[in-house]
Short mmCIF file of C-alpha atoms in Angstrom, two decimals:
data_model
loop_
_atom_site.label_atom_id
_atom_site.label_comp_id
_atom_site.label_asym_id
_atom_site.label_seq_id
_atom_site.Cartn_x
_atom_site.Cartn_y
_atom_site.Cartn_z
CA SER J 1 0.27 -0.37 0.18
CA ALA J 2 0.99 3.47 -1.20
CA VAL J 3 1.11 6.59 1.68
CA ILE J 4 1.21 10.10 0.09
CA SER J 5 2.35 12.80 2.70
CA GLN J 6 -0.06 16.12 1.42
CA LYS J 7 1.27 19.53 2.87
CA PRO J 8 0.33 22.07 3.87
CA SER J 9 -2.45 20.30 6.33
CA ARG J 10 -4.02 23.67 6.58
CA ASP J 11 -3.68 27.56 5.62
CA ILE J 12 -5.46 30.74 5.85
CA CYS J 13 -4.68 32.78 3.06
CA GLN J 14 -5.36 36.46 1.53
CA ARG J 15 -8.34 36.47 -1.78
CA GLY J 16 -5.74 37.23 -4.25
CA THR J 17 -2.61 35.04 -3.35
CA SER J 18 -1.70 31.39 -4.27
CA LEU J 19 -1.38 28.66 -2.62
CA THR J 20 0.90 25.13 -3.57
CA ILE J 21 -0.36 22.86 -2.07
CA GLN J 22 2.52 19.32 -2.65
CA CYS J 23 2.16 15.55 -2.30
CA GLN J 24 4.87 12.84 -1.71
CA VAL J 25 3.94 9.62 -2.44
CA ASP J 26 6.62 6.75 -1.17
CA SER J 27 6.40 4.66 -3.92
CA GLN J 28 6.70 4.99 -7.63
CA VAL J 29 2.11 6.38 -9.40
CA THR J 30 1.29 6.22 -13.14
CA MET J 31 -1.34 8.73 -12.36
CA MET J 32 -2.34 11.23 -9.38
CA PHE J 33 -5.57 12.53 -9.07
CA TRP J 34 -6.95 15.99 -7.51
CA TYR J 35 -10.39 15.85 -5.80
CA ARG J 36 -12.01 19.36 -3.93
CA GLN J 37 -14.04 18.85 -0.79
CA GLN J 38 -16.58 21.37 0.99
CA PRO J 39 -17.19 20.12 4.23
CA GLY J 40 -19.69 17.48 4.18
CA GLN J 41 -19.79 17.10 1.11
CA SER J 42 -18.24 14.76 -2.09
CA LEU J 43 -15.18 14.47 -3.63
CA THR J 44 -14.58 16.43 -7.10
CA LEU J 45 -12.24 15.73 -9.08
CA ILE J 46 -10.47 18.82 -10.01
CA ALA J 47 -7.38 17.01 -12.87
CA THR J 48 -5.81 14.24 -13.04
CA ALA J 49 -1.93 14.02 -13.09
CA ASN J 50 0.10 12.20 -15.53
CA GLN J 51 3.84 12.50 -15.33
CA GLY J 52 5.59 14.11 -18.76
CA SER J 53 1.68 15.58 -19.79
CA GLU J 54 -0.05 18.23 -19.11
CA ALA J 55 -3.50 17.54 -16.53
CA THR J 56 -5.80 16.58 -17.77
CA TYR J 57 -9.16 19.23 -16.49
CA GLU J 58 -12.32 18.01 -15.43
CA SER J 59 -15.73 20.50 -16.23
CA GLY J 60 -15.30 24.14 -14.68
CA PHE J 61 -11.97 23.75 -13.98
CA VAL J 62 -9.26 25.76 -15.85
CA ILE J 63 -5.38 25.07 -15.92
CA ASP J 64 -5.18 28.66 -15.06
CA LYS J 65 -6.99 28.33 -11.81
CA PHE J 66 -5.12 25.74 -10.46
CA PRO J 67 -2.10 24.80 -12.31
CA ILE J 68 -0.61 21.53 -11.69
CA SER J 69 2.84 20.19 -12.19
CA ARG J 70 4.14 16.52 -12.38
CA PRO J 71 7.67 16.18 -12.59
CA ASN J 72 7.60 12.52 -11.39
CA LEU J 73 6.07 9.09 -10.72
CA THR J 74 6.44 10.30 -6.82
CA PHE J 75 5.36 13.82 -6.33
CA SER J 76 2.54 16.17 -7.74
CA THR J 77 1.73 20.11 -7.01
CA LEU J 78 -1.81 21.96 -7.54
CA THR J 79 -2.14 25.84 -7.35
CA VAL J 80 -5.23 27.05 -6.27
CA SER J 81 -4.34 30.92 -8.41
CA ASN J 82 -5.44 34.09 -7.59
CA MET J 83 -8.29 32.62 -4.64
CA SER J 84 -11.33 33.84 -3.58
CA PRO J 85 -13.72 32.88 -0.83
CA GLU J 86 -15.42 31.01 -2.89
CA ASP J 87 -12.01 28.62 -3.10
CA SER J 88 -12.29 27.78 0.53
CA SER J 89 -12.19 23.90 0.74
CA ILE J 90 -10.45 21.22 1.05
CA TYR J 91 -8.16 19.96 -1.79
CA LEU J 92 -7.10 16.34 -1.13
CA CYS J 93 -4.54 14.72 -4.00
CA SER J 94 -5.14 10.59 -4.60
CA ALA J 95 -3.37 8.11 -6.31
CA GLY J 96 -4.30 4.58 -6.92
CA GLY J 97 -7.28 3.32 -8.59
CA GLY J 98 -8.86 1.21 -11.19
CA ARG J 99 -8.08 -2.31 -10.69
CA THR J 100 -6.39 -1.34 -7.27
CA GLU J 101 -7.33 0.86 -4.11
CA ALA J 102 -6.71 4.81 -3.63
CA PHE J 103 -4.59 6.21 -1.34
CA PHE J 104 -5.41 9.46 -0.54
CA GLY J 105 -3.49 12.62 0.91
CA GLN J 106 -4.60 13.93 4.49
CA GLY J 107 -5.68 17.02 2.70
CA THR J 108 -5.20 20.72 2.65
CA ARG J 109 -7.96 22.65 4.32
CA LEU J 110 -8.19 26.07 3.01
CA THR J 111 -9.70 28.74 4.05
CA VAL J 112 -9.71 32.50 1.78
CA VAL J 113 -9.87 35.51 3.58
CA GLN R 1 -20.95 11.15 -13.68
CA GLN R 2 -21.68 11.36 -10.85
CA PRO R 3 -23.65 8.29 -8.97
CA VAL R 4 -26.02 8.27 -6.62
CA GLN R 5 -26.18 6.95 -2.99
CA SER R 6 -28.86 5.08 -0.68
CA PRO R 7 -29.80 6.18 1.61
CA GLN R 8 -28.28 9.94 2.94
CA ALA R 9 -27.95 9.26 6.27
CA VAL R 10 -28.99 6.53 8.42
CA ILE R 11 -28.87 5.63 12.66
CA LEU R 12 -28.08 2.53 14.13
CA ARG R 13 -27.64 1.09 17.04
CA GLU R 14 -24.68 -0.80 18.04
CA GLY R 15 -25.34 -4.61 16.82
CA GLU R 16 -27.40 -3.49 13.69
CA ASP R 17 -27.21 -4.19 10.25
CA ALA R 18 -27.17 -2.07 7.07
CA VAL R 19 -27.26 -1.50 3.52
CA ILE R 20 -26.04 1.35 1.41
CA ASN R 21 -26.24 1.69 -1.95
CA CYS R 22 -24.47 2.85 -5.33
CA SER R 23 -26.43 3.09 -8.78
CA SER R 24 -24.35 4.86 -12.10
CA SER R 25 -26.43 5.26 -15.40
CA LYS R 26 -22.87 4.22 -16.96
CA ALA R 27 -21.70 0.46 -17.55
CA LEU R 28 -19.19 0.47 -14.72
CA TYR R 29 -15.53 -0.98 -15.11
CA SER R 30 -15.51 -1.21 -10.96
CA VAL R 31 -16.70 -0.20 -8.30
CA HIS R 32 -14.81 1.21 -5.06
CA TRP R 33 -16.34 2.42 -1.53
CA TYR R 34 -14.23 4.09 1.40
CA ARG R 35 -15.54 5.64 4.60
CA GLN R 36 -14.43 9.00 5.57
CA LYS R 37 -14.50 10.07 9.73
CA HIS R 38 -14.48 14.16 10.20
CA GLY R 39 -11.57 16.06 9.23
CA GLU R 40 -9.54 13.01 7.90
CA ALA R 41 -8.73 11.21 4.50
CA PRO R 42 -11.82 8.67 2.70
CA VAL R 43 -10.17 5.13 4.03
CA PHE R 44 -11.05 2.20 1.18
CA LEU R 45 -13.12 -0.47 2.62
CA MET R 46 -13.65 -2.76 -1.07
CA ILE R 47 -13.43 -2.96 -4.93
CA LEU R 48 -15.65 -4.65 -6.97
CA LEU R 49 -14.61 -5.08 -9.94
CA LYS R 50 -15.89 -6.32 -13.53
CA GLY R 51 -16.15 -9.87 -13.80
CA GLY R 52 -16.59 -10.56 -9.97
CA GLU R 53 -12.96 -10.10 -8.55
CA GLN R 54 -13.29 -8.86 -5.25
CA LYS R 55 -10.61 -7.03 -2.87
CA GLY R 56 -11.72 -5.15 0.23
CA HIS R 57 -11.39 -5.96 3.62
CA GLU R 58 -12.33 -9.37 6.09
CA LYS R 59 -15.39 -7.81 7.53
CA ILE R 60 -17.05 -5.88 4.30
CA SER R 61 -19.24 -7.31 2.24
CA ALA R 62 -20.62 -5.92 -1.05
CA SER R 63 -22.13 -6.92 -3.79
CA PHE R 64 -21.59 -5.82 -7.95
CA ASN R 65 -24.75 -5.74 -10.65
CA GLU R 66 -22.57 -4.64 -13.55
CA LYS R 67 -26.52 -5.04 -15.41
CA LYS R 68 -27.64 -2.93 -13.75
CA GLN R 69 -24.63 -0.50 -12.75
CA GLN R 70 -25.31 -1.19 -8.91
CA SER R 71 -23.01 -1.94 -5.95
CA SER R 72 -23.83 -2.22 -2.95
CA LEU R 73 -22.19 -2.67 1.08
CA TYR R 74 -23.52 -4.58 3.75
CA LEU R 75 -22.74 -3.69 7.30
CA THR R 76 -22.85 -6.55 9.62
CA ALA R 77 -22.62 -6.59 13.82
CA SER R 78 -21.84 -2.98 13.45
CA GLN R 79 -19.47 -0.94 16.10
CA LEU R 80 -19.05 2.11 16.93
CA SER R 81 -16.45 3.23 15.13
CA TYR R 82 -17.83 2.22 12.08
CA SER R 83 -19.72 5.59 12.42
CA GLY R 84 -18.29 7.83 9.41
CA THR R 85 -18.96 8.87 6.19
CA TYR R 86 -19.86 6.66 2.86
CA PHE R 87 -19.12 7.08 -0.63
CA CYS R 88 -18.48 5.02 -3.11
CA GLY R 89 -16.58 5.83 -6.31
CA THR R 90 -17.50 4.67 -9.94
CA GLU R 91 -14.91 4.32 -12.79
CA SER R 92 -16.78 3.97 -15.98
CA GLY R 93 -12.71 2.69 -17.37
CA SER R 94 -11.88 6.34 -19.02
CA GLY R 95 -8.89 6.10 -17.07
CA TYR R 96 -8.44 5.53 -13.12
CA ALA R 97 -10.22 8.58 -11.83
CA LEU R 98 -12.94 7.82 -9.62
CA ASN R 99 -16.18 9.49 -9.34
CA PHE R 100 -17.90 9.80 -5.70
CA GLY R 101 -21.40 9.74 -4.51
CA LYS R 102 -22.74 11.96 -2.49
CA GLY R 103 -21.61 9.80 0.81
CA THR R 104 -24.35 8.29 3.40
CA SER R 105 -23.49 9.91 6.91
CA LEU R 106 -23.84 6.82 9.50
CA LEU R 107 -24.05 7.29 12.70
CA VAL R 108 -23.43 3.89 15.34
CA THR R 109 -24.99 4.84 18.67
CA PRO R 110 -23.96 2.28 21.88
#
C-alpha cells in the first residue's frame, strides 16, 4: 500500500494570493488525482496528473486557476491561484484506483479571507 | 457522472445491520467503497471489479450487479467505529479517476 504525504495540512490565505499544495508518494505511481471537497460534501475531481504530460482538467476547472505540476512519478503539486473565498475547501491528492485501491493524502484545509 | 447513493443517512444501534446502495447510469468498470471520518482522509474498504473480482477487508461485504450498474455495501453487526461517511466511487473505464457519490452518513450509537 502507498502512503501519500500532503502539505500544508491547513492554511489561511488572503484573497488574490496563490497557494501551492504538495503531495509526495512513497512509491512510483502512473497517475495522480486532485480532488476538492467542501465540508460535509462529496469529493469532486479537479484534474488527473500524468508524469511528463499536461494535466487533464474536469469540466469547471481550468489550468490558469489550478495549475498542476507532475515532475516525476512520486510528486505532484496543485496551485490555487488568485484565490477568492469561494476557493475555501479541502483539497485532496490521490493515487491508485481502477483495479487497485485509491490512496489519499490527509488533505489541505484552505480558508480564504 | 456522479453515482447516486442511498440512503443519505442512517442511524444504527450497535450490533444492527445496514445496507448502503450505489447506482450509476453508465456502464461500470469498477466500484470502490471508502469510509471517511470527520477531518480525515477517505479509507479504503472494498473494490468490486467487472467480471466478479473483489478485494477488500475481511469484515466488509459488498455486491456488484454489472447489468444494473448497482453496488451495495453490507455492514453487519455494526460497531461504534463504523460511524462515518461512506462514499462509493465508480470508474467507467476512462482511466483510473473515480467519480464519487454524495455519501451516506452512518452513525452507530451504543
